[in-house]
Tab-separated table of C-alpha atoms in Angstrom:
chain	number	residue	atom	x	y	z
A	1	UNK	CA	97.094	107.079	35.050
A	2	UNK	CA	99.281	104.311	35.602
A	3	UNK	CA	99.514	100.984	37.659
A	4	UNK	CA	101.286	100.557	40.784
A	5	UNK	CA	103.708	98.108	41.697
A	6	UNK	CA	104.955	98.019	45.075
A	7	UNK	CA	108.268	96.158	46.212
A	8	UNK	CA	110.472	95.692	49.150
A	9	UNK	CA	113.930	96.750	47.740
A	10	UNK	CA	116.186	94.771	50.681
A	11	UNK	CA	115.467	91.900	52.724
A	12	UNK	CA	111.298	92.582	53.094
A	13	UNK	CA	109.699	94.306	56.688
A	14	UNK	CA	110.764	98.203	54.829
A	15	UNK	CA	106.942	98.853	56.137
A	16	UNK	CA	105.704	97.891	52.625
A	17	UNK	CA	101.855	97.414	54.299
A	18	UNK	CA	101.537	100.766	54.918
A	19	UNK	CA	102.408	102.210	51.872
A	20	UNK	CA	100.035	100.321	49.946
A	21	UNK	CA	97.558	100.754	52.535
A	22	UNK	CA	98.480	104.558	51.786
A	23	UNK	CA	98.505	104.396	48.282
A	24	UNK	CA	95.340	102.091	47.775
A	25	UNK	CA	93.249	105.500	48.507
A	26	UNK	CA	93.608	106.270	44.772
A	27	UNK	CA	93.818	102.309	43.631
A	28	UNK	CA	90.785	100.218	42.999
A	29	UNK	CA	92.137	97.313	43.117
A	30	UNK	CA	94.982	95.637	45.238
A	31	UNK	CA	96.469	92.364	44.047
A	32	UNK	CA	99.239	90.119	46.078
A	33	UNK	CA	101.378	88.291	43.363
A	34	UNK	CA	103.272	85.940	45.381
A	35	UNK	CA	104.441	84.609	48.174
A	36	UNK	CA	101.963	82.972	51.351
A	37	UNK	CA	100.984	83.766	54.625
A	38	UNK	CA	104.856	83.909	55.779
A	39	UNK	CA	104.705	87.703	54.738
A	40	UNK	CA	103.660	89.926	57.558
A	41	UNK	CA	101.917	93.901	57.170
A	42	UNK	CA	101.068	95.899	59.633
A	43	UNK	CA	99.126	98.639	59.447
A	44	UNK	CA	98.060	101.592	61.871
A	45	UNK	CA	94.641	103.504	61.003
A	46	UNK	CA	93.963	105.672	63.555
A	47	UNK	CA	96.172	104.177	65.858
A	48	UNK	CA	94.110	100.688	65.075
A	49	UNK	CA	96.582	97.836	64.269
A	50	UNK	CA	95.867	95.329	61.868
A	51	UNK	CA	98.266	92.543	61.176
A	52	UNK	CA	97.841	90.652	57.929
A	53	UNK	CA	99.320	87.603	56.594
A	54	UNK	CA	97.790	86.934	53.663
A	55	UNK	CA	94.925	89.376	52.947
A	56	UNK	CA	96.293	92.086	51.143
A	57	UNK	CA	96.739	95.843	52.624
A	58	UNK	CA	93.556	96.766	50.770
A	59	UNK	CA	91.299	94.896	52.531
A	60	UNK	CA	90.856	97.628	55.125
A	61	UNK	CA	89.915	100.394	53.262
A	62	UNK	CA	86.225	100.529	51.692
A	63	UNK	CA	85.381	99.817	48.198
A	64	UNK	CA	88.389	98.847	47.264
A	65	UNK	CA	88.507	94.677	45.402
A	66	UNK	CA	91.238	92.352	47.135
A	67	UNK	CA	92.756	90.045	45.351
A	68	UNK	CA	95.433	87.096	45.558
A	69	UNK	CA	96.789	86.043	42.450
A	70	UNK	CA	97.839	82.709	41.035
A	71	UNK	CA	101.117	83.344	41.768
A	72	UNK	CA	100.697	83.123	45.489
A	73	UNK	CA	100.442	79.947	47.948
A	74	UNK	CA	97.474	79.262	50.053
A	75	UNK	CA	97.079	77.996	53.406
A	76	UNK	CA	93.261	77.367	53.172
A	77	UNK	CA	92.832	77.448	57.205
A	78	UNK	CA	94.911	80.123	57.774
A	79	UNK	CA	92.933	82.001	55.368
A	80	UNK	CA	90.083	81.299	56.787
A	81	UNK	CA	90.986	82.256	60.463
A	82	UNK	CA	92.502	85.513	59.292
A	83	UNK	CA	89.408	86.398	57.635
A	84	UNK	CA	87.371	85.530	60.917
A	85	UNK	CA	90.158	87.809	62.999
A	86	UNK	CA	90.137	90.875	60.728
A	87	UNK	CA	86.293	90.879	60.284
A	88	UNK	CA	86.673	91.159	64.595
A	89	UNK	CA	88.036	94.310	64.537
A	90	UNK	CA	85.384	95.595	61.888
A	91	UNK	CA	86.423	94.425	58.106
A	92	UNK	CA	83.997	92.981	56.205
A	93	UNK	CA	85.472	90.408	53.864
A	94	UNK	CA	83.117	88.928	51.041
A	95	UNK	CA	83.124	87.600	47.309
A	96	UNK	CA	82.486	91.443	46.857
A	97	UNK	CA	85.737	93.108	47.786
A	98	UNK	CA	88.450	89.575	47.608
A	99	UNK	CA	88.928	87.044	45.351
A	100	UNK	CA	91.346	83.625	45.003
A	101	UNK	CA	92.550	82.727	41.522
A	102	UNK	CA	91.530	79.696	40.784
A	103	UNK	CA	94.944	78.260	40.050
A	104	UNK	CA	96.906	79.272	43.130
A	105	UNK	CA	98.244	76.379	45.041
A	106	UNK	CA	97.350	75.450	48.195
A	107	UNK	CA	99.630	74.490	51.465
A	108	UNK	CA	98.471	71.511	52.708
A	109	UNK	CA	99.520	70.334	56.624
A	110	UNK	CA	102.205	67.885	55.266
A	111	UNK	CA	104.194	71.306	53.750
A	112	UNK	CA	104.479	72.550	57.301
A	113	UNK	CA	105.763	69.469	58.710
A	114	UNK	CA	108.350	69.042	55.496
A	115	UNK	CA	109.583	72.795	56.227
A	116	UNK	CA	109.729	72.458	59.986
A	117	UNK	CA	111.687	69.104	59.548
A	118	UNK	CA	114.123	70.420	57.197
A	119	UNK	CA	115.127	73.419	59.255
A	120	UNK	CA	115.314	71.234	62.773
A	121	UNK	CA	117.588	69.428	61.151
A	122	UNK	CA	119.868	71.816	58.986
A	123	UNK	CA	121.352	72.708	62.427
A	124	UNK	CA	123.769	75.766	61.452
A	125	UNK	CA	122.759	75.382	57.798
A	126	UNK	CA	119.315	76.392	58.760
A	127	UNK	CA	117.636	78.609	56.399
A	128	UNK	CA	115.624	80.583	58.994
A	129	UNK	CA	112.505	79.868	57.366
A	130	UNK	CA	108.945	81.149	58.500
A	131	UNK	CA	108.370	77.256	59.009
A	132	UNK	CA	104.888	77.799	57.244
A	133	UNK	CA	105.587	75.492	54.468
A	134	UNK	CA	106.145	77.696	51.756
A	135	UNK	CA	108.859	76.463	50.292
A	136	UNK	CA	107.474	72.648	49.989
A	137	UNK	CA	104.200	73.702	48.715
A	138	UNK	CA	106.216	76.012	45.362
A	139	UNK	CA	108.303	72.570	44.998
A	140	UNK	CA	105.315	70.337	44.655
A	141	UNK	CA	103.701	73.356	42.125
A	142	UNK	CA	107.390	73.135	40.150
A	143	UNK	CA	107.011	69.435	40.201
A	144	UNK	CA	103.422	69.725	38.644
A	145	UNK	CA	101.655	67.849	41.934
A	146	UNK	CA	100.352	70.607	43.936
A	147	UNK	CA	96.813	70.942	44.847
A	148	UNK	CA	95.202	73.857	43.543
A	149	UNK	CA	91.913	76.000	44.408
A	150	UNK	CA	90.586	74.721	41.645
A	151	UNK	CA	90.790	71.043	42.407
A	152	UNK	CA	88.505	71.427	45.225
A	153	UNK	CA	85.607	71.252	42.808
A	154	UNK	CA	85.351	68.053	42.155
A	155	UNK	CA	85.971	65.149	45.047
A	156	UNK	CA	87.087	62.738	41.943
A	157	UNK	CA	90.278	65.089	40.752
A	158	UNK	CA	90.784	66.015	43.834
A	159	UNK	CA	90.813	61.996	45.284
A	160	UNK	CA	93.554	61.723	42.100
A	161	UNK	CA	95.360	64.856	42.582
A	162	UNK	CA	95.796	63.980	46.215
A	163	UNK	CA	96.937	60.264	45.327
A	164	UNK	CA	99.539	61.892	43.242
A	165	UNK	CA	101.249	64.749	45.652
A	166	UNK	CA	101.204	61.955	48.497
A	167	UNK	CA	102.888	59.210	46.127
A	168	UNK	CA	105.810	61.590	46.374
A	169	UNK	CA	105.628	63.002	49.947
A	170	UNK	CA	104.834	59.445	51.567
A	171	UNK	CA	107.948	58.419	49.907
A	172	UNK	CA	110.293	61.188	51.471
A	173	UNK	CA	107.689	60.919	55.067
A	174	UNK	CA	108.758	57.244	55.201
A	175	UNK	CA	112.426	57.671	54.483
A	176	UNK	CA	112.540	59.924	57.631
A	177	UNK	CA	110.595	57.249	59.731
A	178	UNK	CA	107.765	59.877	60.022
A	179	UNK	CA	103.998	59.245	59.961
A	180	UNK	CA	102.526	58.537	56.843
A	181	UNK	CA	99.867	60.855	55.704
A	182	UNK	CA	95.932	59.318	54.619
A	183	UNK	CA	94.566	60.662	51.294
A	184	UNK	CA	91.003	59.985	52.894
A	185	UNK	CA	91.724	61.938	55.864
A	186	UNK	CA	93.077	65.028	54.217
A	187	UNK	CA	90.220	64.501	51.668
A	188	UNK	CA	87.740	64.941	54.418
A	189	UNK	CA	89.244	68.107	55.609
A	190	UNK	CA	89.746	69.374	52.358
A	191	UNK	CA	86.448	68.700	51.320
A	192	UNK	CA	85.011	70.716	54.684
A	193	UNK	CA	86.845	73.628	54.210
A	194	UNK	CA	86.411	73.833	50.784
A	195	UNK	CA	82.911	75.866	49.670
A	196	UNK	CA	84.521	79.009	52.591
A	197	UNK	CA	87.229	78.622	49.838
A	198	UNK	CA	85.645	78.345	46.762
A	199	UNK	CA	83.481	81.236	47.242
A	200	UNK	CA	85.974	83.898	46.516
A	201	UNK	CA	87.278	81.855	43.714
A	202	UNK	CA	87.589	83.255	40.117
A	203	UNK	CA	89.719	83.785	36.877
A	204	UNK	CA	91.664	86.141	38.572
A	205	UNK	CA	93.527	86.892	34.839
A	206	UNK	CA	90.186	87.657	33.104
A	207	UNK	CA	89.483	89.985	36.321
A	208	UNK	CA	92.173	92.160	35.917
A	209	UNK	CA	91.297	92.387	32.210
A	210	UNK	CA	88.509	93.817	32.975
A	211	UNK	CA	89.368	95.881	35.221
A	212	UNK	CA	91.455	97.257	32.916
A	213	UNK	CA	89.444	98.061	30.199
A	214	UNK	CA	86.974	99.803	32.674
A	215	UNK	CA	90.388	101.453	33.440
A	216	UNK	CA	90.698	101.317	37.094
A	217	UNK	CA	93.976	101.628	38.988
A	218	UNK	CA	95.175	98.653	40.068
A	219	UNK	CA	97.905	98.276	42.708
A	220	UNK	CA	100.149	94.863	42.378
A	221	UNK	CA	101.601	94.390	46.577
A	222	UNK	CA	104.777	92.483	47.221
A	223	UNK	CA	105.177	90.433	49.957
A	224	UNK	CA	109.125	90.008	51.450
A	225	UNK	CA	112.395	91.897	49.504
A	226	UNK	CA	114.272	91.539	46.051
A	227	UNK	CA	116.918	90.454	47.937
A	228	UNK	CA	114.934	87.623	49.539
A	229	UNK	CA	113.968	87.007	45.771
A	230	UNK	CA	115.014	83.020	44.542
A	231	UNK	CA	116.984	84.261	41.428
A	232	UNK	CA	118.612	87.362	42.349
A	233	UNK	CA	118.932	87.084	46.457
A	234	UNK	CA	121.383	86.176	48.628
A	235	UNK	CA	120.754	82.382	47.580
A	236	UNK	CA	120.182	79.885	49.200
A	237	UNK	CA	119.074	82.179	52.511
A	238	UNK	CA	116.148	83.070	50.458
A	239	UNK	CA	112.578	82.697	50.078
A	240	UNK	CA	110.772	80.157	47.516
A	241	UNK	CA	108.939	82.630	45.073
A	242	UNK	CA	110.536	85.747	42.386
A	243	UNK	CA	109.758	88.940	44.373
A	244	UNK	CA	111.295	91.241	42.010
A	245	UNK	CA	108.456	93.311	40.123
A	246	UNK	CA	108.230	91.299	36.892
A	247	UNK	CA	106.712	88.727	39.019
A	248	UNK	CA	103.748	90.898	39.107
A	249	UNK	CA	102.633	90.107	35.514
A	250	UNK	CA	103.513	86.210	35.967
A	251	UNK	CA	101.634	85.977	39.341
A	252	UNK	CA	98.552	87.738	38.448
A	253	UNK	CA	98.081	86.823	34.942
A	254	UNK	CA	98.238	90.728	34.131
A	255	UNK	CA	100.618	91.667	30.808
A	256	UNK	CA	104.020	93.235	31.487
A	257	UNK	CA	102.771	96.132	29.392
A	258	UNK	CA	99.821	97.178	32.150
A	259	UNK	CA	102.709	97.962	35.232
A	260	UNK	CA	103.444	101.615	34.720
A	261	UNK	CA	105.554	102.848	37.629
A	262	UNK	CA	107.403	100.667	40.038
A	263	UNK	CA	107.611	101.818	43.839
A	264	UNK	CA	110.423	99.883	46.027
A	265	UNK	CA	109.874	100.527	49.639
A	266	UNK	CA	113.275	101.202	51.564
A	267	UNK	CA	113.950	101.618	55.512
A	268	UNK	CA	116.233	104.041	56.329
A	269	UNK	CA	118.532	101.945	57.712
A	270	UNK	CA	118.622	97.988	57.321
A	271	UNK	CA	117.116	94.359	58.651
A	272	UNK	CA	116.814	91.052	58.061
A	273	UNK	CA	114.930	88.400	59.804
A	274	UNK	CA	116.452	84.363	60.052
A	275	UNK	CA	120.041	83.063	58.669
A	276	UNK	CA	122.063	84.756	56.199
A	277	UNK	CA	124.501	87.564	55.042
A	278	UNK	CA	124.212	90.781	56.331
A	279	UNK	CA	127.134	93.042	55.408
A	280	UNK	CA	126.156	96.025	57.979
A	281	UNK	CA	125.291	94.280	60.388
A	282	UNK	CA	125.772	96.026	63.923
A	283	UNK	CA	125.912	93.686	66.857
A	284	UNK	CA	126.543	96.293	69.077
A	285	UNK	CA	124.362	99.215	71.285
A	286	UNK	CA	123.837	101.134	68.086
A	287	UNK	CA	122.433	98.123	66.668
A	288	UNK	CA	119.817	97.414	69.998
A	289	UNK	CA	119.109	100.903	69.204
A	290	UNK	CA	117.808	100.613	66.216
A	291	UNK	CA	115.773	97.502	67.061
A	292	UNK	CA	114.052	98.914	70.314
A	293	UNK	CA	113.371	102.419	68.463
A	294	UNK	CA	111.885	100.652	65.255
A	295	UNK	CA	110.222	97.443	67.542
A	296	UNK	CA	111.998	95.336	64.611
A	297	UNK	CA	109.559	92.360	65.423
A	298	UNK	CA	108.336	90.163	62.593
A	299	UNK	CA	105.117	89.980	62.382
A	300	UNK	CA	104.171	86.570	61.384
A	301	UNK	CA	106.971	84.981	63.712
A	302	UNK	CA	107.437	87.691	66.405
A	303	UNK	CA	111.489	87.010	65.703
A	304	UNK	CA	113.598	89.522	66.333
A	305	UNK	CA	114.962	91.380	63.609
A	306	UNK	CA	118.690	91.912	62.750
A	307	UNK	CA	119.536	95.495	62.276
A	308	UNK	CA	122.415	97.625	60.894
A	309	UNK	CA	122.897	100.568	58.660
A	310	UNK	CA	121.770	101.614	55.168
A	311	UNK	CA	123.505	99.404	52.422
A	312	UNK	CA	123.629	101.469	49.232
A	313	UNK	CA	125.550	98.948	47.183
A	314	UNK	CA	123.013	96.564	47.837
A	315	UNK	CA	119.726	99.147	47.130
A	316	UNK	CA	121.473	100.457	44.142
A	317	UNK	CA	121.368	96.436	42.871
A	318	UNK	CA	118.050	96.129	43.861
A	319	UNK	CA	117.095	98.841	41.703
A	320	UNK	CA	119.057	98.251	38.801
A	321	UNK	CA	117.814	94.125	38.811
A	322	UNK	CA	113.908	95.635	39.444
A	323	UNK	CA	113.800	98.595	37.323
A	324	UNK	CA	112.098	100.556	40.706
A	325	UNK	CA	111.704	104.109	39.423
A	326	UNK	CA	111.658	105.792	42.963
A	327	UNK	CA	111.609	104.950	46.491
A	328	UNK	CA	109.164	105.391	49.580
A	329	UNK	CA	111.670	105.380	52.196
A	330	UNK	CA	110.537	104.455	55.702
A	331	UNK	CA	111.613	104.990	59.447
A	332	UNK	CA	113.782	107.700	58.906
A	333	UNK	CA	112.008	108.877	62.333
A	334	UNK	CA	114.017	105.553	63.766
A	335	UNK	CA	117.216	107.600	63.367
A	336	UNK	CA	116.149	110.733	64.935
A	337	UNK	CA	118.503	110.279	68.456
A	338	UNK	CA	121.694	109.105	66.863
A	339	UNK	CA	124.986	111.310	66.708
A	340	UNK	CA	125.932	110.122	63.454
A	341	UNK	CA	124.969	107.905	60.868
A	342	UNK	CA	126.770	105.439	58.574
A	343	UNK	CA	125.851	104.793	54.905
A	344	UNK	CA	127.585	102.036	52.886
A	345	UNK	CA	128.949	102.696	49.761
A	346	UNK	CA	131.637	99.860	48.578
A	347	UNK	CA	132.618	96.874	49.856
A	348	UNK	CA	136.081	94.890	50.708
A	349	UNK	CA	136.536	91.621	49.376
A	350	UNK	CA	139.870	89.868	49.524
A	351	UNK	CA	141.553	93.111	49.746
A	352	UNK	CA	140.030	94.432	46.967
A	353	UNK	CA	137.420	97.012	46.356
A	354	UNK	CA	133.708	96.066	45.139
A	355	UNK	CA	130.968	98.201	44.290
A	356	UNK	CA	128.171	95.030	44.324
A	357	UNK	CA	127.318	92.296	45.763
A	358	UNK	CA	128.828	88.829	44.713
A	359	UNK	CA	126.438	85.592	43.569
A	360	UNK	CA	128.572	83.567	45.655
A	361	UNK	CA	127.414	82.729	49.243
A	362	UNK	CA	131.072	82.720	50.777
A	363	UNK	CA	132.020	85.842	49.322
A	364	UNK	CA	128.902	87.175	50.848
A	365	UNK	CA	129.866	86.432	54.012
A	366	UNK	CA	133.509	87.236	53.556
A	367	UNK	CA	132.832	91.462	52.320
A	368	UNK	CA	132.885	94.470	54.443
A	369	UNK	CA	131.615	97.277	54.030
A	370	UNK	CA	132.953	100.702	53.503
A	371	UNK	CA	131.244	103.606	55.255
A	372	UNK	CA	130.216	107.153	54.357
A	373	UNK	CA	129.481	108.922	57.772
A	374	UNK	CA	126.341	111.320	58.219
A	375	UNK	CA	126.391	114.353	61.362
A	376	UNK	CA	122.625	113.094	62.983
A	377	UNK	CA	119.969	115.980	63.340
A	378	UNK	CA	119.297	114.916	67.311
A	379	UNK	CA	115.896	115.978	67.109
A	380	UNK	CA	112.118	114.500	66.359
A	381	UNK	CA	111.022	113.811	62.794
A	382	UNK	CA	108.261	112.057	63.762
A	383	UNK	CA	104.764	112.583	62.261
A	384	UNK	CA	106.214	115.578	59.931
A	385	UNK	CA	104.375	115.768	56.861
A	386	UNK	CA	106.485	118.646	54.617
A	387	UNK	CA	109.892	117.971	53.493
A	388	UNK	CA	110.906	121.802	54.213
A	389	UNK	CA	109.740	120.956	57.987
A	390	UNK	CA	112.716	118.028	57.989
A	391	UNK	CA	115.698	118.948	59.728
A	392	UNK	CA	118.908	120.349	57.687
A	393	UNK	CA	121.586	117.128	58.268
A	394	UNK	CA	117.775	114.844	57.332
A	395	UNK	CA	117.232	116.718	54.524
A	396	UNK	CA	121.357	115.870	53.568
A	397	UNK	CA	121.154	112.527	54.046
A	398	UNK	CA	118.379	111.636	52.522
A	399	UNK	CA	119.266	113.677	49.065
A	400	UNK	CA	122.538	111.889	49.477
A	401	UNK	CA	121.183	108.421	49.572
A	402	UNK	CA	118.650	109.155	46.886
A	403	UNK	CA	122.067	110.347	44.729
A	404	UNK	CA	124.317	107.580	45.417
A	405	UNK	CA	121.616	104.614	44.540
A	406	UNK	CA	120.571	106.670	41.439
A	407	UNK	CA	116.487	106.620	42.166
A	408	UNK	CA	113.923	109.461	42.860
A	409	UNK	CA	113.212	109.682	46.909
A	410	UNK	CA	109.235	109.674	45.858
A	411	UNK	CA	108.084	109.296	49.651
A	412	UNK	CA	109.397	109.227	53.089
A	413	UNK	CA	107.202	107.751	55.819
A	414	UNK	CA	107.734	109.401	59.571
A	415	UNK	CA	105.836	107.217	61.338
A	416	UNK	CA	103.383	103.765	61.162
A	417	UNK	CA	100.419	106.083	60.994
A	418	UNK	CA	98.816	105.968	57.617
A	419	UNK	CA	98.946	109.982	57.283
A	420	UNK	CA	102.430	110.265	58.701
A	421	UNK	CA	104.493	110.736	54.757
A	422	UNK	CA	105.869	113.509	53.129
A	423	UNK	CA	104.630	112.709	49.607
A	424	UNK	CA	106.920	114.088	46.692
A	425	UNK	CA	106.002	112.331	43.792
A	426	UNK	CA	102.442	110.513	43.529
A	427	UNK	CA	103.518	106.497	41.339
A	428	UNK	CA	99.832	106.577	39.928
A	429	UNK	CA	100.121	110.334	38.124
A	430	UNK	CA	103.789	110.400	36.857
C-alpha cells in the first residue's frame, strides 16, 4: 500500500480532477497541498458536473475525509460559497469529511485588488494571472504578515495581526492613490465569517499522522502544473506556490518518507491558459481544433485555453525535476479526427540543437520545436476502457510517447466520465 501523489506534469488543466476523483475510490483521505481557489477541477459523475475551486476532488465521493493543507491559501468567502453551491447539487460538507489546517493563510479582499492592479497595469508584461489574489496573499505569508486560520480565534491577535499586514499594504495602497483599507472594517467581516471557518479547523499535520498509523491511503491532489511551479517553471509567467510533488510533504505537514508513488497527469496534446511561452503552440485550424474538441475552457476564469501539440522535451523535464513514476494521460479521445499528429522531441535555439528547456525567459520565447510526425487512427476512442480495444496508430503513439519521456503510461483517460480509463498500472498497489 502506498500513498498517492497526484501532479499536473505541464502547464495544469491535464484533467487532474478526475483522476483523483477516480483514484480516491481506494484513498481515504484526499489532501490539497497548495495553491487557492485559482485552480479549477471538473468532474463528471454520471454525466453530473461539479466544478471545484478549492474543495478537493474527494469531496464528492462518500466517506472519504477532505482536507486542505497548510500549504494552501484561503479565500474564506469563497470557501464558504463553494461549500453552499456543491452541497446544491447534493454534497454534504461537514467537520466530518473536510478540514482547514490551522496555519493556512487566508486571502483577504485587499489581495484581490493588489493582483488585479498589478496585471491592469503590466500592460504586455501581464502575467495572466487568475486575478484572485494569490500571489499577494503567499508574499505577505513570505513576509511573515499574513493572516492565518488560526488568528481568527482571538479578536486581540487578530486586531494586531491585522494592524501589521495593513501597515505594509496601506503603504503600497497609498502610493498608488488607491483607497485605504480600515482594520475595523475588515475586523468586522472577519470576525462574521469566522466560526463557518473555524469549524473545520484542525492540526492538519497531527491528522495525517494519524491517519497514518491507522494506515489509511491517503491521496496528496495538486492544483495547476510543474511547469507553472515558482522554482522550476517558465518564470516569471508562473504561479506563486512549488507545485512539484515535494511540495506535498511541506504543504501538508506529512514526512517525505510517507509519498510512495508519484502520478503526473498529462494531456495528450498541450495548453496553457494566460501570458507566457509556449513552444508548440498552433495558432492555426489544427489548433481551433483542438480547443473546440477538448472545450479548453478554464474553469475558474472561463478563458480560453491555448493549445498545440505534445511537448516531450518539456514532459521528459517535468519528470526528471518531479521524480513522477508514471503518467495518467488524458484526452487522447481529443485527437481521434486528425490525419496526423506531431510530437516534439528537440528544440532550435540560435541555430543550435537543444534537448530541454532553457531557465532564461528570452530563450524561451526564442526555441522551436522539432517535430516527430504520427499517421492519426481517424476513428472514435472515446469511452474505451481496454487498451487492446485502442486503435493500432493509438496504441503507436502512445508507446512512443511513453518511450521518448522515459515514464510508465500507468493510465489513459478517454473521456471526462469518471469510468471512461484504461487502467494499466494501479499508483496505490505498485
Amino acid at each position: 500500500m502506498k500513498n498517492v501523489v497526484v501532479v499536473g506534469s505541464q502547464w495544469g488543466d491535464e484533467g487532474k480532477g478526475k483522476i483523483v476523483d477516480w483514484l480516491s475510490s481506494e484513498a481515504d483521505i484526499v489532501v490539497r497541498f497548495q495553491g487557492g481557489h485559482n485552480a479549477g477541477h471538473t468532474l463528471v459523475i454520471d454525466k453530473k458536473v461539479f466544478k471545484l475551486r478549492l474543495l478537493p476532488s474527494g469531496i464528492v465521493r462518500d466517506n472519504k475525509i477532505s482536507i486542505l493543507g497548510n500549504g494552501v491559501v484561503i479565500d474564506p468567502w469563497a470557501l464558504i460559497q463553494e461549500i453552499k453551491d456543491i452541497k446544491k447539487q447534493g454534497i454534504n460538507v461537514t467537520p466530518e469529511n473536510f478540514m482547514i489546517s490551522e496555519s493556512a493563510s487566508l486571502i483577504l479582499p485587499f489581495h484581490q485588488e493588489m493582483d488585479e492592479i498589478r496585471e491592469d497595469t503590466a500592460g504586455k508584461k501581464k502575467i495572466g494571472t487568475t486575478r484572485r489574489g494569490i500571489g499577494p496573499c503567499y508574499e505577505d505569508k513570505v513576509g511573515r504578515r499574513s493572516i492565518r486560520v488560526m488568528d481568527l480565534r482571538s479578536e486581540s491577535n487578530l486586531n494586531s495581526r491585522l494592524e501589521n499586514v495593513l501597515l505594509h499594504h496601506n503603504a503600497i495602497r497609498k502610493g498608488l492613490k488607491k483607497k485605504i483599507y480600515k482594520k475595523n472594517e475588515l475586523k468586522r467581516k472577519l470576525l462574521k465569517i469566522a466560526p463557518e471557518i473555524l469549524k473545520f479547523a484542525k492540526p492538519v499535520w497531527l491528522k495525517l499522522d494519524e491517519f497514518k498509523k491507522d494506515r489509511k491511503k491517503i491521496l496528496f491532489e495538486g492544483a495547476q502544473g510543474i511547469l507553472l511551479d515558482v522554482d522550476h517553471g517558465t518564470y516569471p509567467f508562473v504561479t506563486s506556490s512549488n507545485t512539484v510533488p515535494a511540495m506535498a510533504a511541506t504543504g501538508s505537514g506529512s514526512g517525505p518518507d510517507k509519498i510512495g508513488y508519484i502520478l503526473g497527469i498529462t494531456k495528450a496534446y498541450t495548453t496553457r491558459v494566460g501570458s507566457g511561452p509556449f513552444p508548440t503552440e498552433l495558432k492555426n485550424k489544427i489548433g481551433e481544433t483542438l480547443g473546440k474538441r477538448g472545450k479548453e475552457f478554464g474553469t475558474v476564469t472561463a478563458r480560453k485555453r491555448r493549445c498545440g501539440w505534445f511537448d516531450g522535451v518539456l514532459v521528459r523535464q517535468t519528470i526528471k525535476i518531479s521524480g513522477i513514476n508514471g503518467i495518467a494521460l488524458t484526452k487522447l479521445d481529443v485527437l481521434d479526427e486528425l490525419d496526423e499528429i506531431k510530437m516534439c522531441i528537440e528544440y532550435q535555439l540560435n541555430g543550435k540543437k537543444i534537448d530541454y528547456l532553457p531557465a532564461a525567459s528570452e530563450d524561451q520565447f526564442k526555441i522551436k520545436p522539432i517535430y516527430k510526425t504520427f499517421p492519426g487512427w481517424k476513428t472514435s476512442t472515446q469511452g474505451i476502457r481496454n487498451m487492446k480495444d485502442l486503435p493500432d496508430n493509438a496504441k503507436k503513439y502512445i508507446y512512443s510517447l511513453e518511450d521518448f519521456i522515459g515514464a510508465k503510461v500507468s493510465s489513459i483517460s478517454t473521456s471526462p466520465e469518471r469510468d471512461d480509463t484504461i487502467l494499466i498500472e494501479d499508483p496505490f498497489k505498485v
